């Protein structure tokens, strides 16, 4: 009501289920957990508008609208029209990106009335806009599939992610960071495991084990000799009698 705009249906349904979303995960290095992934959707109270107020407290301080580069023409070719920091667009922050930029919900046509059509854009630290998705649902899927890795939004820019972030991508999301290689070599990430070799039946001749005798042969012979000796001694005693 304050900004005379209506949330898109998918984002409204999201906020009806939960007031924002935050999930972080860590990796263990040298038995010490290190925070790595971060997935954030601001709550309603933190869904702040960008560009309306001054970024400094001085009376004559410039606003984001004053810092906008008017020489950057939008809508050239297949590129979508970029948002504006002035009254032509309404921009709300969805994710602060840990200081690496801002993911924003953008109403690009706010004059004379606010259009219900919204898009999700990424604003980098140099105040350049990069298109992400047309709907919040599509952006939410991107957020989950990229695991909230550091600077993952920069994968949708012309200059890409930093070398450090690329190392994490190579470890946890190799197909995403190597999309060009995947398009060139279709079998580069295909599992070439041959199940016929792994599960091949090996015909082994069963080995028949002989049951061990209850007594060894030597003991049987000694027992037989002792029995015969006892029999002869008994026969001698009976003859003497």
XYZ file of N, CA, C and O in Angstrom, residues 59-218:
640
model
N 22.619 16.669 3.391
C 21.424 17.203 2.698
C 21.559 17.171 1.179
O 20.585 16.912 0.470
N 22.730 17.483 0.665
C 22.913 17.549 -0.781
C 23.571 16.297 -1.357
O 24.130 16.331 -2.449
N 23.509 15.196 -0.600
C 24.160 13.962 -1.054
C 23.407 13.380 -2.240
O 22.179 13.504 -2.343
N 24.108 12.751 -3.165
C 23.437 12.177 -4.334
C 22.669 10.914 -3.978
O 22.987 10.207 -3.022
N 21.643 10.641 -4.754
C 20.885 9.405 -4.623
C 21.333 8.437 -5.709
O 22.132 8.781 -6.582
N 20.803 7.228 -5.659
C 21.121 6.250 -6.697
C 20.638 6.731 -8.064
O 21.255 6.446 -9.086
N 19.536 7.467 -8.069
C 19.046 7.999 -9.341
C 20.030 8.990 -9.945
O 20.189 9.070 -11.170
N 20.726 9.746 -9.089
C 21.722 10.689 -9.594
C 22.958 9.978 -10.132
O 23.642 10.502 -11.014
N 23.235 8.807 -9.595
C 24.420 8.062 -10.016
C 24.159 7.166 -11.222
O 25.088 6.529 -11.714
N 22.938 7.134 -11.699
C 22.613 6.254 -12.807
C 23.280 6.734 -14.087
O 23.335 7.934 -14.371
N 23.758 5.770 -14.870
C 24.450 6.079 -16.117
C 23.415 6.164 -17.234
O 22.897 5.153 -17.708
N 23.097 7.384 -17.665
C 22.087 7.567 -18.707
C 22.614 7.215 -20.088
O 21.840 7.037 -21.030
N 23.922 7.124 -20.233
C 24.481 6.794 -21.548
C 24.344 5.322 -21.885
O 24.548 4.928 -23.024
N 24.001 4.508 -20.887
C 23.856 3.075 -21.129
C 22.455 2.815 -21.651
O 21.486 2.760 -20.898
N 22.318 2.700 -22.936
C 21.005 2.500 -23.542
C 20.538 1.071 -23.319
O 21.277 0.118 -23.485
N 19.258 0.961 -22.942
C 18.711 -0.357 -22.711
C 17.872 -0.816 -23.885
O 17.503 -0.045 -24.745
N 17.547 -2.104 -23.823
C 16.651 -2.664 -24.819
C 17.266 -2.848 -26.182
O 16.561 -2.916 -27.177
N 18.584 -2.881 -26.268
C 19.240 -3.084 -27.555
C 19.223 -4.563 -27.919
O 19.662 -5.398 -27.124
N 18.744 -4.860 -29.124
C 18.720 -6.253 -29.562
C 17.769 -7.080 -28.718
O 16.634 -6.710 -28.465
N 18.272 -8.241 -28.270
C 17.463 -9.135 -27.450
C 17.584 -8.845 -25.964
O 16.971 -9.539 -25.149
N 18.381 -7.860 -25.584
C 18.555 -7.552 -24.177
C 17.323 -6.840 -23.633
O 16.793 -5.920 -24.248
N 16.842 -7.259 -22.459
C 15.669 -6.587 -21.879
C 16.012 -5.191 -21.388
O 17.181 -4.866 -21.133
N 15.005 -4.382 -21.279
C 15.191 -3.016 -20.788
C 15.601 -3.041 -19.328
O 15.004 -3.736 -18.505
N 16.629 -2.263 -19.014
C 17.162 -2.268 -17.662
C 16.328 -1.392 -16.737
O 15.696 -0.429 -17.165
N 16.340 -1.711 -15.437
C 15.600 -0.885 -14.471
C 16.236 0.490 -14.306
O 17.389 0.717 -14.674
N 15.447 1.404 -13.739
C 15.915 2.761 -13.451
C 15.762 3.027 -11.958
O 14.824 2.554 -11.317
N 16.688 3.815 -11.419
C 16.619 4.158 -10.006
C 15.643 5.292 -9.722
O 15.330 5.552 -8.558
N 15.176 5.972 -10.750
C 14.258 7.088 -10.534
C 12.817 6.566 -10.466
O 12.580 5.368 -10.276
N 11.871 7.466 -10.641
C 10.455 7.112 -10.470
C 9.917 6.216 -11.576
O 8.772 5.749 -11.482
N 10.689 5.957 -12.613
C 10.211 5.090 -13.686
C 10.115 3.636 -13.262
O 9.377 2.848 -13.867
N 10.850 3.245 -12.228
C 10.847 1.849 -11.771
C 10.721 1.806 -10.259
O 11.104 2.749 -9.554
N 10.179 0.701 -9.776
C 10.158 0.413 -8.349
C 11.053 -0.805 -8.122
O 10.880 -1.849 -8.764
N 12.007 -0.667 -7.186
C 13.018 -1.699 -6.970
C 13.035 -2.061 -5.492
O 13.141 -1.180 -4.628
N 12.948 -3.365 -5.205
C 12.948 -3.850 -3.827
C 14.022 -4.926 -3.675
O 14.189 -5.789 -4.545
N 14.725 -4.863 -2.559
C 15.845 -5.781 -2.317
C 15.338 -7.114 -1.778
O 14.702 -7.181 -0.727
N 15.658 -8.186 -2.500
C 15.317 -9.539 -2.060
C 16.455 -10.209 -1.304
O 16.221 -10.974 -0.369
N 17.692 -9.954 -1.721
C 18.842 -10.639 -1.138
C 20.039 -9.690 -1.147
O 20.421 -9.191 -2.218
N 20.659 -9.419 0.006
C 21.829 -8.534 0.030
C 23.099 -9.188 -0.484
O 24.111 -8.501 -0.667
N 23.109 -10.508 -0.713
C 24.237 -11.233 -1.330
C 25.539 -11.076 -0.553
O 26.619 -11.059 -1.166
N 25.454 -10.938 0.756
C 26.642 -10.814 1.608
C 27.570 -9.676 1.172
O 28.796 -9.770 1.274
N 26.984 -8.599 0.650
C 27.784 -7.446 0.238
C 28.352 -7.538 -1.158
O 29.045 -6.613 -1.593
N 28.071 -8.628 -1.887
C 28.593 -8.771 -3.250
C 27.670 -8.179 -4.306
O 27.961 -8.277 -5.508
N 26.582 -7.571 -3.897
C 25.609 -7.008 -4.813
C 24.226 -7.094 -4.187
O 24.099 -7.276 -2.969
N 23.199 -6.997 -5.009
C 21.827 -7.100 -4.520
C 20.963 -7.784 -5.573
O 21.027 -7.430 -6.752
N 20.165 -8.742 -5.125
C 19.130 -9.334 -5.979
C 17.844 -8.568 -5.708
O 17.427 -8.419 -4.550
N 17.210 -8.065 -6.770
C 16.097 -7.139 -6.608
C 14.855 -7.598 -7.355
O 14.945 -8.183 -8.447
N 13.717 -7.317 -6.739
C 12.416 -7.436 -7.399
C 12.122 -6.098 -8.053
O 12.103 -5.063 -7.382
N 11.892 -6.105 -9.362
C 11.807 -4.856 -10.122
C 10.448 -4.730 -10.800
O 10.008 -5.644 -11.513
N 9.785 -3.610 -10.543
C 8.628 -3.166 -11.323
C 9.170 -2.127 -12.300
O 9.447 -0.987 -11.917
N 9.347 -2.504 -13.545
C 10.045 -1.613 -14.482
C 9.185 -0.462 -14.988
O 9.717 0.555 -15.433
N 7.881 -0.620 -14.928
C 6.985 0.423 -15.453
C 6.110 0.925 -14.305
O 5.101 0.314 -13.964
N 6.536 2.014 -13.697
C 5.817 2.568 -12.547
C 5.081 3.860 -12.866
O 4.482 4.463 -11.967
N 5.137 4.330 -14.103
C 4.452 5.566 -14.475
C 3.556 5.319 -15.691
O 3.967 4.602 -16.626
N 2.365 5.866 -15.712
C 1.713 6.661 -14.641
C 1.207 5.808 -13.488
O 1.010 6.294 -12.386
N 0.969 4.504 -13.749
C 0.582 3.582 -12.677
C 1.571 2.415 -12.690
O 2.219 2.135 -13.704
N 1.647 1.735 -11.560
C 2.595 0.625 -11.437
C 2.056 -0.592 -12.177
O 0.945 -1.053 -11.919
N 2.852 -1.107 -13.094
C 2.478 -2.313 -13.824
C 2.683 -3.535 -12.936
O 3.652 -3.607 -12.176
N 1.764 -4.520 -12.997
C 1.927 -5.712 -12.148
C 3.050 -6.641 -12.606
O 3.414 -7.571 -11.894
N 3.609 -6.391 -13.797
C 4.679 -7.252 -14.308
C 5.978 -6.969 -13.559
O 6.406 -5.819 -13.434
N 6.598 -8.029 -13.081
C 7.843 -7.904 -12.326
C 8.909 -8.828 -12.916
O 8.595 -9.800 -13.617
N 10.159 -8.494 -12.606
C 11.304 -9.314 -13.009
C 12.311 -9.328 -11.874
O 12.282 -8.468 -10.986
N 13.226 -10.302 -11.918
C 14.280 -10.395 -10.921
C 15.598 -10.009 -11.589
O 15.991 -10.608 -12.594
N 16.265 -9.011 -11.017
C 17.519 -8.501 -11.562
C 18.590 -8.535 -10.482
O 18.301 -8.497 -9.280
N 19.851 -8.579 -10.950
C 20.993 -8.529 -10.056
C 21.736 -7.210 -10.256
O 22.112 -6.855 -11.375
N 21.942 -6.480 -9.174
C 22.675 -5.218 -9.189
C 24.045 -5.460 -8.579
O 24.157 -5.780 -7.388
N 25.103 -5.339 -9.401
C 26.443 -5.614 -8.882
C 26.979 -4.412 -8.116
O 26.320 -3.373 -7.989
N 28.177 -4.524 -7.609
C 28.751 -3.466 -6.764
C 29.124 -2.226 -7.561
O 29.345 -1.150 -6.989
N 29.207 -2.351 -8.884
C 29.476 -1.189 -9.730
C 28.188 -0.544 -10.232
O 28.232 0.320 -11.114
N 27.040 -0.961 -9.684
C 25.724 -0.427 -10.026
C 25.327 -0.730 -11.475
O 24.627 0.056 -12.108
N 25.777 -1.874 -11.977
C 25.317 -2.347 -13.281
C 24.260 -3.424 -13.069
O 24.365 -4.253 -12.164
N 23.253 -3.392 -13.959
C 22.143 -4.334 -13.852
C 22.387 -5.570 -14.718
O 22.917 -5.470 -15.823
N 21.958 -6.728 -14.195
C 22.074 -7.989 -14.924
C 20.766 -8.763 -14.736
O 20.360 -9.021 -13.595
N 20.155 -9.122 -15.847
C 18.869 -9.825 -15.793
C 19.060 -11.257 -15.301
O 19.974 -11.957 -15.740
N 18.175 -11.692 -14.387
C 18.221 -13.070 -13.892
C 17.028 -13.879 -14.405
O 17.204 -14.789 -15.218
N 15.831 -13.562 -13.954
C 14.649 -14.331 -14.350
C 13.435 -13.407 -14.457
O 13.449 -12.282 -13.953
N 12.391 -13.923 -15.086
C 11.140 -13.163 -15.215
C 10.217 -13.340 -14.026
O 9.353 -12.503 -13.779
N 10.369 -14.445 -13.287
C 9.478 -14.717 -12.156
C 10.290 -15.047 -10.916
O 11.450 -15.470 -10.989
N 9.644 -14.881 -9.763
C 10.291 -15.228 -8.506
C 10.494 -16.738 -8.397
O 11.514 -17.199 -7.867
N 9.547 -17.523 -8.902
C 9.677 -18.985 -8.847
C 10.922 -19.454 -9.584
O 11.668 -20.316 -9.099
N 11.167 -18.892 -10.765
C 12.358 -19.268 -11.531
C 13.631 -18.868 -10.789
O 14.615 -19.617 -10.791
N 13.617 -17.690 -10.141
C 14.794 -17.273 -9.378
C 15.016 -18.192 -8.181
O 16.166 -18.551 -7.863
N 13.954 -18.586 -7.514
C 14.072 -19.472 -6.352
C 14.707 -20.803 -6.755
O 15.531 -21.364 -6.020
N 14.344 -21.295 -7.935
C 14.963 -22.528 -8.424
C 16.447 -22.326 -8.705
O 17.270 -23.205 -8.403
N 16.803 -21.177 -9.274
C 18.221 -20.873 -9.501
C 18.989 -20.830 -8.179
O 20.116 -21.343 -8.080
N 18.383 -20.212 -7.183
C 19.028 -20.096 -5.877
C 19.320 -21.467 -5.288
O 20.420 -21.719 -4.764
N 18.353 -22.384 -5.403
C 18.529 -23.714 -4.832
C 19.545 -24.520 -5.634
O 20.424 -25.184 -5.072
N 19.442 -24.474 -6.973
C 20.338 -25.289 -7.800
C 21.787 -24.822 -7.728
O 22.702 -25.621 -7.919
N 22.009 -23.532 -7.436
C 23.384 -23.032 -7.283
C 23.882 -23.147 -5.851
O 24.982 -22.683 -5.536
N 23.077 -23.749 -4.979
C 23.486 -24.081 -3.607
C 23.856 -22.863 -2.771
O 24.474 -23.009 -1.717
N 23.506 -21.660 -3.253
C 23.879 -20.462 -2.516
C 25.377 -20.244 -2.443
O 25.866 -19.598 -1.505
N 26.124 -20.753 -3.426
C 27.578 -20.590 -3.419
C 27.951 -19.107 -3.503
O 27.194 -18.298 -4.043
N 29.111 -18.723 -2.985
C 29.493 -17.305 -3.009
C 29.545 -16.755 -4.441
O 30.100 -17.391 -5.341
N 28.922 -15.593 -4.627
C 28.952 -14.851 -5.901
C 28.325 -15.638 -7.061
O 28.666 -15.390 -8.218
N 27.397 -16.550 -6.773
C 26.833 -17.333 -7.871
C 26.074 -16.455 -8.850
O 25.949 -16.802 -10.036
N 25.558 -15.312 -8.407
C 24.830 -14.418 -9.315
C 25.730 -13.891 -10.427
O 25.248 -13.559 -11.512
N 27.043 -13.814 -10.171
C 27.963 -13.292 -11.185
C 28.140 -14.260 -12.353
O 28.736 -13.890 -13.371
N 27.649 -15.478 -12.219
C 27.666 -16.401 -13.357
C 26.745 -15.922 -14.478
O 26.868 -16.375 -15.620
N 25.835 -14.998 -14.177
C 24.902 -14.458 -15.171
C 25.346 -13.074 -15.649
O 24.553 -12.352 -16.243
N 26.587 -12.706 -15.371
C 27.133 -11.448 -15.859
C 28.145 -11.728 -16.965
O 28.563 -12.874 -17.171
N 28.551 -10.676 -17.640
C 29.507 -10.848 -18.731
C 30.913 -11.144 -18.232
O 31.728 -11.716 -18.958
N 31.235 -10.780 -16.979
C 32.589 -10.996 -16.466
C 32.701 -12.198 -15.559
O 33.794 -12.564 -15.156
N 31.601 -12.857 -15.202
C 31.649 -14.128 -14.493
C 32.076 -14.010 -13.040
O 32.281 -12.920 -12.505
N 32.249 -15.175 -12.423
C 32.595 -15.222 -11.005
C 34.096 -15.037 -10.833
O 34.868 -15.168 -11.778
N 34.501 -14.738 -9.620
C 35.913 -14.527 -9.312
C 36.653 -15.865 -9.324
O 36.034 -16.926 -9.221
N 37.986 -15.837 -9.446
C 38.751 -17.104 -9.429
C 38.529 -17.920 -8.160
O 38.462 -19.151 -8.214
N 38.402 -17.257 -7.015
C 38.184 -17.999 -5.776
C 36.822 -18.679 -5.780
O 36.692 -19.847 -5.402
N 35.796 -17.930 -6.227
C 34.463 -18.528 -6.292
C 34.416 -19.648 -7.321
O 33.696 -20.639 -7.146
N 35.204 -19.534 -8.391
C 35.217 -20.583 -9.414
C 35.763 -21.891 -8.850
O 35.336 -22.976 -9.262
N 36.676 -21.814 -7.902
C 37.187 -23.028 -7.276
C 36.088 -23.758 -6.519
O 35.988 -24.986 -6.568
N 35.235 -22.987 -5.823
C 34.122 -23.630 -5.122
C 33.120 -24.210 -6.112
O 32.543 -25.272 -5.871
N 32.910 -23.517 -7.241
C 32.019 -24.044 -8.265
C 32.563 -25.351 -8.837
O 31.809 -26.302 -9.066
N 33.861 -25.397 -9.105
C 34.454 -26.614 -9.647
C 34.330 -27.784 -8.682
O 34.283 -28.944 -9.103
N 34.262 -27.485 -7.411
C 34.173 -28.547 -6.417
C 32.737 -29.020 -6.208
O 32.474 -30.232 -6.122
N 31.787 -28.066 -6.147
C 30.423 -28.428 -5.785
C 29.419 -28.294 -6.930
O 28.317 -28.835 -6.846
N 29.742 -27.562 -7.989
C 28.807 -27.377 -9.097
C 29.583 -27.338 -10.404
O 29.561 -26.355 -11.135
N 30.295 -28.409 -10.765
C 31.192 -28.354 -11.928
C 30.466 -28.178 -13.247
O 30.963 -27.518 -14.146
N 29.276 -28.754 -13.397
C 28.575 -28.653 -14.678
C 28.109 -27.218 -14.915
O 28.128 -26.721 -16.040
N 27.719 -26.516 -13.864
C 27.239 -25.143 -14.015
C 28.344 -24.209 -14.489
O 28.138 -23.385 -15.377
N 29.541 -24.364 -13.934
C 30.630 -23.449 -14.277
C 31.290 -23.836 -15.588
O 32.020 -23.049 -16.182
N 31.035 -25.046 -16.105
C 31.638 -25.506 -17.355
C 30.571 -25.740 -18.418
O 30.593 -26.752 -19.118
N 29.622 -24.810 -18.531
C 28.541 -24.981 -19.496
C 29.048 -24.960 -20.933
O 28.535 -25.671 -21.790
N 30.082 -24.143 -21.221
C 30.613 -24.105 -22.583
C 31.250 -25.438 -22.953
O 31.073 -25.955 -24.054
N 31.984 -26.013 -22.012
C 32.594 -27.315 -22.261
C 31.539 -28.381 -22.435
O 31.669 -29.282 -23.258
N 30.463 -28.268 -21.669
C 29.393 -29.251 -21.776
C 28.709 -29.194 -23.126
O 28.317 -30.213 -23.692
N 28.547 -27.984 -23.689
C 27.911 -27.852 -24.995
C 28.814 -28.337 -26.119
O 28.348 -28.803 -27.145
N 30.148 -28.216 -25.917
C 31.064 -28.667 -26.952
C 31.261 -30.178 -26.926
O 31.279 -30.840 -27.951
N 31.406 -30.728 -25.749
C 31.624 -32.158 -25.613
C 30.481 -32.737 -24.808
O 30.436 -32.620 -23.589
N 29.554 -33.342 -25.521
C 28.343 -33.832 -24.863
C 28.639 -34.963 -23.893
O 27.903 -35.169 -22.930
N 29.718 -35.720 -24.150
C 30.015 -36.874 -23.313
C 31.042 -36.584 -22.232
O 31.540 -37.497 -21.587
N 31.383 -35.305 -22.044
C 32.451 -35.002 -21.093
C 32.038 -35.289 -19.656
O 32.879 -35.618 -18.834
N 30.732 -35.151 -19.341
C 30.277 -35.406 -17.988
C 29.401 -36.654 -17.900
O 28.727 -36.860 -16.913
N 29.419 -37.476 -18.958
C 28.599 -38.677 -18.957
C 29.340 -39.787 -18.237
O 30.540 -39.990 -18.435
N 28.627 -40.495 -17.403
C 29.221 -41.615 -16.701
C 29.463 -42.752 -17.681
O 28.521 -43.316 -18.239
N 30.722 -43.085 -17.921
C 31.072 -44.104 -18.899
C 31.298 -45.465 -18.256
O 31.983 -46.313 -18.804
N 30.714 -45.681 -17.122
C 30.845 -46.956 -16.439
C 30.093 -48.034 -17.204
O 28.929 -47.866 -17.554
N 30.763 -49.116 -17.508
C 30.154 -50.218 -18.249
C 29.588 -51.218 -17.253
O 30.334 -51.928 -16.572
N 28.255 -51.303 -17.155
C 27.681 -52.231 -16.169
C 27.942 -53.685 -16.503
O 27.936 -54.543 -15.629
N 28.170 -53.988 -17.803
C 28.428 -55.382 -18.177
C 29.738 -55.879 -17.590
O 29.871 -57.060 -17.257
N 30.708 -54.965 -17.458
C 31.978 -55.367 -16.882
C 31.917 -55.425 -15.361
O 32.578 -56.252 -14.733
N 31.116 -54.514 -14.802
C 31.051 -54.466 -13.343
C 30.284 -55.654 -12.786
O 30.687 -56.299 -11.809
N 29.158 -55.970 -13.436
C 28.291 -57.028 -12.940
C 28.448 -58.323 -13.733
O 27.544 -59.130 -13.800
N 29.582 -58.511 -14.381
C 29.798 -59.721 -15.168
C 29.936 -60.917 -14.233
O 30.652 -60.878 -13.251
N 29.220 -62.021 -14.576
C 29.257 -63.238 -13.769
C 30.569 -63.962 -14.003
O 30.960 -64.235 -15.136
N 31.235 -64.257 -12.964
C 32.477 -65.012 -13.045
C 32.188 -66.467 -12.685
O 31.811 -66.773 -11.560
N 32.343 -67.373 -13.695
C 32.064 -68.786 -13.488
C 33.244 -69.432 -12.777
O 34.289 -69.675 -13.360
N 33.073 -69.691 -11.536
C 34.108 -70.330 -10.749
C 33.746 -71.792 -10.499
O 32.593 -72.115 -10.198
N 34.723 -72.678 -10.674
C 34.507 -74.094 -10.411
C 34.430 -74.317 -8.913
O 35.358 -73.948 -8.183
N 33.332 -74.870 -8.449
C 33.215 -75.063 -6.999
C 34.247 -76.054 -6.491
O 34.482 -77.097 -7.092
N 34.877 -75.705 -5.432
C 35.901 -76.552 -4.830
C 35.245 -77.419 -3.765
O 34.626 -76.899 -2.832
N 35.351 -78.746 -3.951
C 34.772 -79.676 -2.995
C 35.731 -79.869 -1.837
O 36.879 -80.287 -2.022
N 35.294 -79.562 -0.687
C 36.120 -79.705 0.499
C 35.851 -81.056 1.148
O 34.699 -81.436 1.361
N 36.917 -81.796 1.410
C 36.791 -83.098 2.075
C 36.575 -82.890 3.562
O 37.207 -82.063 4.185
N 35.657 -83.689 4.063
C 35.404 -83.605 5.485
C 36.572 -84.181 6.260
O 37.028 -85.284 5.972
N 37.084 -83.447 7.187
C 38.212 -83.989 7.971
C 37.778 -85.180 8.815
O 36.668 -85.210 9.352
N 38.621 -86.198 8.861
C 38.305 -87.397 9.655
C 38.324 -87.062 11.131
O 39.031 -86.165 11.581
N 37.534 -87.812 11.872
C 37.428 -87.538 13.298
C 38.735 -87.800 14.023
O 39.069 -87.139 15.001
N 39.533 -88.753 13.506
C 40.814 -89.037 14.128
C 41.885 -89.088 13.061
O 41.648 -89.598 11.972
N 43.036 -88.604 13.322
C 44.108 -88.674 12.328
C 44.545 -90.110 12.108
O 44.324 -90.970 12.951
N 45.156 -90.435 10.924
C 45.561 -91.818 10.613
C 46.543 -92.393 11.616
O 46.477 -93.554 11.966
N 47.467 -91.599 12.118
C 48.442 -92.107 13.079
C 47.792 -92.600 14.345
O 48.145 -93.636 14.903
